[in-house]
Amino acid sequence: MRILLTGGAGYIGSHIAVELLNADHDVGIVDDLSNSSPIALQKVSSITGKSTDFFELDCRDTPGLTGVFRSFQPEAVIHLAGLKAVGESVEDPLRYYDTNINATLSLVHVMEQAGVTQLIFSSSATVYGDPEFLPLTEQARTGIGISNPYGWTKFMIEQILIDLATSQPSWKIALLRYFNPVGAHESGLIGEDPQGIPNNLMPFVAQVAAGRRDIIEVFGDDYDTNDGTGVRDYIHVMDLASGHLAALENLTPGVSTYNLGTGQGTSVLEIIHAFELACGHPLAYKISPRRLGDLPSTYCNADKARRELGWSPTRSLTQACHDSWLWQSTNPEGYST
Ligand code: NAD
Ligand code: WQD
């Protein structure tokens, strides 16, 4: 198929690009490079021996996007483009609502005009807000207790896409709710390259392991979890990528929603110790106060994806730490090395 990947130069997008190219799809990428580097796309080509068609563009630029559709002629779209930093979204909510929501509206307008009605959207476990129960199934309520504007944009975009598919039965949409993506491609050529201080645990741990930062702050050790630290469902980014391929191959009319996670909860201290094994030396950490808005624990039930998409994750946390370390140690400054 001819697949347009928005946000394809980013962390998750570059890994999806590898999966799509390896499966012999033609891949077009739209990215404004606001949080990514074009070097990622060169590395995607080195890994796969194939190239993508790259369009440097803000998805909110509707005429520009129309031109991309005319020249690339996609049959389906995987939409990842958007802003994702939770803390930044609290400080600058309008930028988040504008970018994430208007990028999506612009995209679906252009898709509608072009008669392209197959769409996969990067949603997030964050739409569950305060989890109603654990493990989370797709039936759990959403939108109660979402603690930041970033999370609200995901919730609102899900609703926009549901309304669209209700009004026009030709649409086939998959909402993929990612849990916590970690790791890197096994080659170590592409990986997560956060700008500034990483917001997420795994890249922070990796930077401490590489000597780029001094000490990991563990945000709270008094939660009601196995060791008192926060528990999450960490999924290898290549497993996440293969979930997109499975969703693409199994798109059905209307909107289908899938959790993409492992179903396994892992604590912050367990992550630190798993990474110590991967990098081969102890990592300095200290217990700090809880981070505002954090949940004690969240992990999913991913049976629906297994049942309907024939997808399940195959890579362990050990593998994720190994791959993340390979990427971090060979590219200590990310793509700017
Ligand atoms: P990322 O920042 O690495 O990738 C997003 C890409 O979108 C970047 O390359 C950025 O330059 C591009 N972009 C941003 N605004 C754009 C715009 N207006 N037009 C065109 N391109 C634009 O982030 P990621 O971690 O790869 O996340 C990809 C998607 O997955 C995002 O939608 C994110 O919200 C979602 N998601 C991420 C996580 C996570 O923990 N990383 C979890 C759940 C969902
Ligand atoms: C994981 C655990 C922290 C950093 C966020 C977004 C979510 C999704 C994924 C996009 C928690 C602890 C972290 C550190 C720590 N993104 N931690 N020290 O908060 O589950 O989810 O990213 O959709 O929307 O909210 O991920 O990696 O930030 O935190 O102790 O320096 O690690 O308290 O328990 P989180 P995270």
Short mmCIF file of C-alpha atoms and ligand atoms in Angstrom, two decimals:
data_model
loop_
_atom_site.label_atom_id
_atom_site.label_comp_id
_atom_site.label_asym_id
_atom_site.label_seq_id
_atom_site.Cartn_x
_atom_site.Cartn_y
_atom_site.Cartn_z
CA MET A 1 0.00 0.00 0.00
CA ARG A 2 0.92 3.65 -0.25
CA ILE A 3 0.90 4.89 3.32
CA LEU A 4 1.29 8.43 4.57
CA LEU A 5 2.88 8.66 8.01
CA THR A 6 2.51 12.01 9.77
CA GLY A 7 5.11 12.67 12.46
CA GLY A 8 7.20 9.97 10.81
CA ALA A 9 10.58 11.53 11.67
CA GLY A 10 9.84 11.29 15.40
CA TYR A 11 10.61 8.57 17.93
CA ILE A 12 7.71 6.22 17.29
CA GLY A 13 7.19 7.28 13.66
CA SER A 14 10.73 6.39 12.58
CA HIS A 15 10.28 2.88 14.01
CA ILE A 16 6.92 2.49 12.25
CA ALA A 17 8.59 3.63 9.01
CA VAL A 18 11.08 0.76 9.35
CA GLU A 19 8.26 -1.77 9.86
CA LEU A 20 6.29 -0.43 6.88
CA LEU A 21 9.29 -0.41 4.53
CA ASN A 22 10.30 -3.90 5.64
CA ALA A 23 6.77 -5.04 4.76
CA ASP A 24 7.22 -3.52 1.25
CA HIS A 25 4.81 -0.62 1.64
CA ASP A 26 5.52 2.73 -0.05
CA VAL A 27 5.93 5.30 2.69
CA GLY A 28 5.38 9.05 2.54
CA ILE A 29 6.31 11.10 5.59
CA VAL A 30 4.91 14.47 6.61
CA ASP A 31 6.76 16.09 9.48
CA ASP A 32 7.54 19.73 10.33
CA LEU A 33 10.70 18.58 12.21
CA SER A 34 9.61 20.63 15.25
CA ASN A 35 10.66 17.76 17.52
CA SER A 36 12.78 15.55 15.28
CA SER A 37 15.75 15.35 12.96
CA PRO A 38 15.93 14.49 9.25
CA ILE A 39 18.90 12.27 10.17
CA ALA A 40 16.37 9.80 11.61
CA LEU A 41 15.04 9.28 8.08
CA GLN A 42 18.54 8.68 6.70
CA LYS A 43 18.98 6.04 9.41
CA VAL A 44 15.62 4.46 8.49
CA SER A 45 16.99 4.12 4.94
CA SER A 46 20.26 2.62 6.23
CA ILE A 47 18.31 0.00 8.20
CA THR A 48 15.88 -0.95 5.44
CA GLY A 49 17.85 -0.21 2.26
CA LYS A 50 14.75 1.71 1.08
CA SER A 51 13.76 5.35 1.10
CA THR A 52 10.66 7.30 2.00
CA ASP A 53 9.13 10.33 0.29
CA PHE A 54 9.65 13.16 2.76
CA PHE A 55 7.50 16.30 2.92
CA GLU A 56 8.60 18.92 5.47
CA LEU A 57 5.26 20.41 6.40
CA ASP A 58 3.04 21.40 9.32
CA CYS A 59 -0.14 19.29 9.08
CA ARG A 60 -2.14 22.44 9.85
CA ASP A 61 -1.07 23.75 6.44
CA THR A 62 -4.15 22.44 4.62
CA PRO A 63 -3.20 23.63 1.09
CA GLY A 64 0.29 22.17 1.57
CA LEU A 65 -1.18 18.87 2.73
CA THR A 66 -3.54 18.84 -0.26
CA GLY A 67 -0.46 19.11 -2.48
CA VAL A 68 1.15 16.17 -0.64
CA PHE A 69 -1.95 14.03 -1.25
CA ARG A 70 -1.90 14.98 -4.96
CA SER A 71 1.72 14.01 -5.39
CA PHE A 72 1.98 10.99 -3.05
CA GLN A 73 -1.56 9.57 -3.56
CA PRO A 74 -1.80 7.66 -0.25
CA GLU A 75 -4.31 4.86 0.28
CA ALA A 76 -4.12 5.05 4.08
CA VAL A 77 -2.77 7.41 6.74
CA ILE A 78 -1.07 6.77 10.08
CA HIS A 79 -1.34 9.99 12.06
CA LEU A 80 1.26 10.60 14.75
CA ALA A 81 2.12 14.28 14.22
CA GLY A 82 1.56 16.36 17.31
CA LEU A 83 3.04 17.70 20.51
CA LYS A 84 3.42 15.29 23.43
CA ALA A 85 5.07 16.90 26.46
CA VAL A 86 2.63 16.72 29.35
CA GLY A 87 4.21 19.50 31.50
CA GLU A 88 4.59 21.84 28.53
CA SER A 89 0.91 21.33 27.70
CA VAL A 90 -0.04 22.61 31.16
CA GLU A 91 2.11 25.73 30.66
CA ASP A 92 1.00 26.41 27.09
CA PRO A 93 -2.40 24.76 26.59
CA LEU A 94 -3.45 26.79 23.55
CA ARG A 95 -0.39 25.67 21.60
CA TYR A 96 -1.29 22.06 22.37
CA TYR A 97 -4.98 22.39 21.49
CA ASP A 98 -4.10 24.32 18.33
CA THR A 99 -1.39 21.95 17.11
CA ASN A 100 -2.89 18.59 17.99
CA ILE A 101 -6.52 19.29 17.17
CA ASN A 102 -6.06 21.54 14.13
CA ALA A 103 -3.44 19.20 12.64
CA THR A 104 -5.98 16.38 12.86
CA LEU A 105 -8.86 18.47 11.48
CA SER A 106 -6.71 19.64 8.59
CA LEU A 107 -5.66 16.04 7.88
CA VAL A 108 -9.16 14.57 7.86
CA HIS A 109 -10.45 17.43 5.67
CA VAL A 110 -7.76 16.71 3.11
CA MET A 111 -8.36 12.95 3.36
CA GLU A 112 -12.09 13.48 2.80
CA GLN A 113 -11.43 15.65 -0.27
CA ALA A 114 -9.04 13.03 -1.65
CA GLY A 115 -11.42 10.14 -0.90
CA VAL A 116 -8.91 8.49 1.45
CA THR A 117 -10.83 7.05 4.38
CA GLN A 118 -8.43 4.62 6.09
CA LEU A 119 -6.85 6.14 9.18
CA ILE A 120 -4.85 4.97 12.17
CA PHE A 121 -4.51 7.45 15.02
CA SER A 122 -1.91 7.54 17.82
CA SER A 123 -3.97 7.79 20.93
CA SER A 124 -2.74 7.24 24.44
CA ALA A 125 -3.48 5.45 27.69
CA THR A 126 -3.82 8.97 29.06
CA VAL A 127 -7.45 9.06 27.78
CA TYR A 128 -8.39 6.67 30.62
CA GLY A 129 -7.51 9.42 33.13
CA ASP A 130 -7.96 8.01 36.59
CA PRO A 131 -8.29 4.27 35.75
CA GLU A 132 -11.69 2.83 36.56
CA PHE A 133 -10.14 -0.64 37.02
CA LEU A 134 -6.90 -2.48 36.25
CA PRO A 135 -5.89 -3.97 33.91
CA LEU A 136 -7.56 -1.45 31.61
CA THR A 137 -9.69 -2.86 28.80
CA GLU A 138 -10.94 -0.69 25.94
CA GLN A 139 -14.38 -0.66 27.60
CA ALA A 140 -13.10 1.34 30.58
CA ARG A 141 -14.57 4.83 30.68
CA THR A 142 -12.43 7.65 29.31
CA GLY A 143 -12.24 11.35 30.08
CA ILE A 144 -12.59 11.25 33.87
CA GLY A 145 -9.54 12.59 35.70
CA ILE A 146 -7.40 13.52 32.70
CA SER A 147 -4.87 15.80 34.35
CA ASN A 148 -3.39 17.85 31.50
CA PRO A 149 -4.26 19.51 28.15
CA TYR A 150 -2.14 17.02 26.19
CA GLY A 151 -4.34 14.19 27.46
CA TRP A 152 -7.48 16.18 26.65
CA THR A 153 -6.32 16.64 23.04
CA LYS A 154 -6.14 12.85 22.66
CA PHE A 155 -9.58 12.44 24.23
CA MET A 156 -11.07 15.16 22.00
CA ILE A 157 -9.48 13.82 18.82
CA GLU A 158 -10.86 10.35 19.56
CA GLN A 159 -14.34 11.91 19.81
CA ILE A 160 -13.87 13.91 16.59
CA LEU A 161 -12.93 10.74 14.72
CA ILE A 162 -15.84 8.78 16.21
CA ASP A 163 -18.26 11.54 15.09
CA LEU A 164 -16.70 11.58 11.62
CA ALA A 165 -17.07 7.82 11.16
CA THR A 166 -20.64 7.96 12.45
CA SER A 167 -21.55 10.60 9.86
CA GLN A 168 -19.75 8.88 6.94
CA PRO A 169 -19.76 5.08 6.92
CA SER A 170 -16.95 4.88 4.37
CA TRP A 171 -14.36 5.66 7.07
CA LYS A 172 -12.26 2.89 8.61
CA ILE A 173 -10.47 4.20 11.68
CA ALA A 174 -8.32 2.54 14.33
CA LEU A 175 -7.60 4.38 17.58
CA LEU A 176 -4.45 2.88 19.08
CA ARG A 177 -4.02 3.67 22.77
CA TYR A 178 -0.31 3.36 23.46
CA PHE A 179 0.87 2.59 26.96
CA ASN A 180 4.54 3.51 27.68
CA PRO A 181 6.73 3.09 24.58
CA VAL A 182 10.40 2.35 25.33
CA GLY A 183 13.47 0.88 23.66
CA ALA A 184 14.89 1.38 20.21
CA HIS A 185 15.43 -0.47 16.95
CA GLU A 186 17.75 -3.43 17.56
CA SER A 187 20.39 -1.89 15.24
CA GLY A 188 20.86 1.01 17.67
CA LEU A 189 20.67 3.36 14.67
CA ILE A 190 17.38 4.99 15.64
CA GLY A 191 15.89 5.68 19.06
CA GLU A 192 14.38 8.30 21.32
CA ASP A 193 16.15 11.66 21.17
CA PRO A 194 14.38 14.04 23.55
CA GLN A 195 15.24 17.73 23.37
CA GLY A 196 16.41 19.13 26.72
CA ILE A 197 15.67 17.31 29.95
CA PRO A 198 13.72 14.11 29.23
CA ASN A 199 10.21 14.07 30.69
CA ASN A 200 9.91 10.30 30.54
CA LEU A 201 11.59 7.77 32.76
CA MET A 202 13.39 5.50 30.29
CA PRO A 203 15.29 8.19 28.31
CA PHE A 204 16.25 9.85 31.60
CA VAL A 205 17.61 6.56 32.94
CA ALA A 206 19.49 6.01 29.66
CA GLN A 207 21.09 9.46 29.89
CA VAL A 208 22.21 8.83 33.48
CA ALA A 209 23.66 5.49 32.36
CA ALA A 210 25.60 7.31 29.63
CA GLY A 211 26.95 9.90 32.09
CA ARG A 212 25.00 12.73 30.46
CA ARG A 213 23.04 13.33 33.72
CA ASP A 214 24.05 12.68 37.32
CA ILE A 215 21.16 11.05 39.11
CA ILE A 216 17.68 9.65 38.54
CA GLU A 217 14.93 11.15 40.63
CA VAL A 218 12.36 8.53 41.58
CA PHE A 219 9.09 10.42 41.91
CA GLY A 220 7.56 8.91 45.03
CA ASP A 221 8.12 5.65 46.89
CA ASP A 222 4.95 5.70 48.95
CA TYR A 223 2.40 4.52 46.38
CA ASP A 224 0.33 1.43 47.02
CA THR A 225 2.44 -0.71 44.66
CA ASN A 226 4.85 -3.65 45.10
CA ASP A 227 7.80 -1.44 46.08
CA GLY A 228 6.06 1.91 46.56
CA THR A 229 7.16 3.39 43.21
CA GLY A 230 4.92 4.07 40.20
CA VAL A 231 3.91 1.15 38.01
CA ARG A 232 3.50 1.39 34.21
CA ASP A 233 3.07 -0.87 31.18
CA TYR A 234 6.28 -0.45 29.15
CA ILE A 235 6.09 -1.66 25.55
CA HIS A 236 9.02 -2.05 23.17
CA VAL A 237 8.72 0.55 20.41
CA MET A 238 9.22 -2.11 17.69
CA ASP A 239 6.30 -4.11 19.10
CA LEU A 240 4.28 -0.89 19.07
CA ALA A 241 5.33 -0.38 15.45
CA SER A 242 4.22 -3.87 14.45
CA GLY A 243 0.86 -3.14 16.10
CA HIS A 244 0.32 -0.40 13.48
CA LEU A 245 0.96 -2.85 10.68
CA ALA A 246 -1.52 -5.29 12.21
CA ALA A 247 -4.10 -2.52 12.59
CA LEU A 248 -3.60 -1.44 8.98
CA GLU A 249 -4.14 -4.98 7.72
CA ASN A 250 -7.31 -5.37 9.78
CA LEU A 251 -9.09 -2.02 9.34
CA THR A 252 -12.88 -2.41 9.36
CA PRO A 253 -15.68 0.11 8.76
CA GLY A 254 -16.30 2.49 11.66
CA VAL A 255 -14.00 3.09 14.61
CA SER A 256 -12.09 0.32 16.40
CA THR A 257 -10.09 0.99 19.53
CA TYR A 258 -7.12 -1.05 20.76
CA ASN A 259 -4.81 -0.92 23.74
CA LEU A 260 -1.19 -1.45 22.71
CA GLY A 261 0.71 -2.56 25.78
CA THR A 262 2.14 -5.71 27.30
CA GLY A 263 -0.36 -6.23 30.10
CA GLN A 264 2.58 -6.28 32.51
CA GLY A 265 3.12 -3.65 35.21
CA THR A 266 6.71 -2.62 36.04
CA SER A 267 7.80 -0.26 38.82
CA VAL A 268 10.30 2.60 38.53
CA LEU A 269 12.85 0.71 40.65
CA GLU A 270 12.40 -2.40 38.48
CA ILE A 271 13.13 -0.28 35.40
CA ILE A 272 16.29 1.13 37.00
CA HIS A 273 17.52 -2.34 37.96
CA ALA A 274 16.72 -3.79 34.51
CA PHE A 275 18.68 -0.96 32.92
CA GLU A 276 21.62 -1.56 35.28
CA LEU A 277 21.84 -5.11 33.93
CA ALA A 278 21.77 -3.81 30.35
CA CYS A 279 24.44 -1.13 30.81
CA GLY A 280 26.56 -3.18 33.19
CA HIS A 281 26.99 -0.68 36.00
CA PRO A 282 24.95 0.66 38.94
CA LEU A 283 22.84 3.80 38.40
CA ALA A 284 22.60 6.59 40.95
CA TYR A 285 19.07 7.41 42.07
CA LYS A 286 17.33 9.20 44.89
CA ILE A 287 13.75 9.23 46.13
CA SER A 288 12.01 12.55 45.45
CA PRO A 289 8.46 13.75 46.11
CA ARG A 290 5.63 12.46 43.91
CA ARG A 291 5.22 14.26 40.56
CA LEU A 292 1.97 16.23 40.32
CA GLY A 293 -0.69 14.47 38.24
CA ASP A 294 1.02 11.05 38.29
CA LEU A 295 -1.02 7.88 38.68
CA PRO A 296 0.15 5.20 41.13
CA SER A 297 -0.34 2.40 38.63
CA THR A 298 -1.57 1.78 35.11
CA TYR A 299 -1.34 -1.21 32.78
CA CYS A 300 -3.57 -2.72 30.17
CA ASN A 301 -5.37 -5.79 29.04
CA ALA A 302 -4.33 -6.11 25.36
CA ASP A 303 -6.46 -9.19 24.58
CA LYS A 304 -8.60 -7.31 22.05
CA ALA A 305 -5.57 -6.55 19.85
CA ARG A 306 -4.45 -10.17 20.18
CA ARG A 307 -7.90 -11.47 19.25
CA GLU A 308 -8.85 -9.08 16.45
CA LEU A 309 -5.49 -8.03 15.01
CA GLY A 310 -3.50 -11.19 15.71
CA TRP A 311 -0.94 -8.94 17.37
CA SER A 312 0.92 -9.38 20.61
CA PRO A 313 4.22 -8.00 21.85
CA THR A 314 7.19 -10.34 21.53
CA ARG A 315 10.04 -8.33 23.07
CA SER A 316 10.89 -8.33 26.78
CA LEU A 317 11.77 -5.42 29.03
CA THR A 318 15.31 -6.81 29.13
CA GLN A 319 15.42 -6.49 25.34
CA ALA A 320 14.01 -2.93 25.50
CA CYS A 321 16.71 -1.88 28.00
CA HIS A 322 19.38 -3.55 25.89
CA ASP A 323 18.24 -1.80 22.70
CA SER A 324 17.79 1.53 24.44
CA TRP A 325 21.33 1.25 25.85
CA LEU A 326 22.77 0.33 22.45
CA TRP A 327 21.17 3.45 20.93
CA GLN A 328 22.16 5.71 23.86
CA SER A 329 25.74 4.46 24.16
CA THR A 330 26.46 4.67 20.43
CA ASN A 331 24.66 8.02 20.04
CA PRO A 332 25.23 9.76 23.39
CA GLU A 333 23.95 13.10 22.05
CA GLY A 334 21.19 11.54 19.95
CA TYR A 335 21.06 12.57 16.30
CA SER A 336 23.26 15.60 16.94
CA THR A 337 26.23 13.33 17.74
P1 NAD B 1 7.79 12.72 18.70
O1 NAD B 1 7.73 14.13 19.17
O2 NAD B 1 9.11 12.06 18.63
O3 NAD B 1 7.09 12.59 17.26
C1 NAD B 1 6.08 13.47 16.83
C2 NAD B 1 6.51 14.03 15.50
O4 NAD B 1 5.50 14.92 15.01
C3 NAD B 1 7.81 14.83 15.57
O5 NAD B 1 8.69 14.35 14.57
C4 NAD B 1 7.39 16.27 15.30
O6 NAD B 1 8.39 16.99 14.61
C5 NAD B 1 6.14 16.07 14.47
N1 NAD B 1 5.16 17.16 14.54
C6 NAD B 1 4.72 17.83 15.65
N2 NAD B 1 3.78 18.73 15.29
C7 NAD B 1 3.62 18.62 13.95
C8 NAD B 1 2.78 19.29 13.01
N3 NAD B 1 1.92 20.25 13.38
N4 NAD B 1 2.88 18.93 11.71
C9 NAD B 1 3.75 17.97 11.30
N5 NAD B 1 4.58 17.32 12.16
C10 NAD B 1 4.49 17.64 13.46
O7 NAD B 1 6.78 11.88 19.61
P2 NAD B 1 6.52 10.32 19.67
O8 NAD B 1 6.88 9.86 21.02
O9 NAD B 1 7.11 9.65 18.49
O10 NAD B 1 4.95 10.30 19.58
C11 NAD B 1 4.25 10.10 18.36
C12 NAD B 1 2.76 10.13 18.64
O11 NAD B 1 2.45 9.14 19.59
C13 NAD B 1 2.26 11.45 19.21
O12 NAD B 1 0.99 11.73 18.66
C14 NAD B 1 2.14 11.16 20.69
O13 NAD B 1 1.19 11.98 21.31
C15 NAD B 1 1.70 9.72 20.65
N6 NAD B 1 2.01 9.01 21.90
C16 NAD B 1 3.29 9.01 22.37
C17 NAD B 1 3.59 8.35 23.56
C18 NAD B 1 4.99 8.37 24.13
O14 NAD B 1 5.14 8.11 25.32
N7 NAD B 1 6.02 8.64 23.36
C19 NAD B 1 2.56 7.70 24.26
C20 NAD B 1 1.27 7.73 23.74
C21 NAD B 1 1.01 8.38 22.55
C1 WQD B 2 6.79 6.67 34.21
C2 WQD B 2 6.99 6.45 35.72
C3 WQD B 2 6.87 8.49 36.99
C4 WQD B 2 10.51 10.25 35.27
C5 WQD B 2 3.68 9.93 30.17
C6 WQD B 2 2.45 10.67 29.73
C7 WQD B 2 1.56 9.78 28.93
C8 WQD B 2 2.32 9.08 27.80
C9 WQD B 2 3.62 8.48 28.25
C10 WQD B 2 1.94 10.20 25.75
C11 WQD B 2 6.03 7.29 36.57
C12 WQD B 2 8.26 7.88 37.06
C13 WQD B 2 9.45 9.43 35.57
C14 WQD B 2 11.55 10.43 36.23
C15 WQD B 2 10.36 8.96 37.73
N1 WQD B 2 2.66 9.97 26.75
N2 WQD B 2 9.37 8.80 36.78
N3 WQD B 2 11.43 9.77 37.43
O1 WQD B 2 3.91 9.51 33.29
O2 WQD B 2 3.40 7.11 32.67
O3 WQD B 2 3.27 8.84 30.97
O4 WQD B 2 4.36 9.42 29.01
O5 WQD B 2 0.80 9.90 25.55
O6 WQD B 2 0.53 10.56 28.45
O7 WQD B 2 1.76 11.14 30.87
O8 WQD B 2 5.48 8.17 31.80
O9 WQD B 2 7.91 7.92 31.64
O10 WQD B 2 6.95 10.09 32.50
O11 WQD B 2 6.81 8.06 33.92
O12 WQD B 2 10.31 8.40 38.81
O13 WQD B 2 12.52 11.18 36.02
O14 WQD B 2 8.29 6.90 36.05
O15 WQD B 2 6.51 9.03 38.22
O16 WQD B 2 5.73 6.51 37.69
P1 WQD B 2 3.97 8.43 32.31
P2 WQD B 2 6.86 8.63 32.42
#
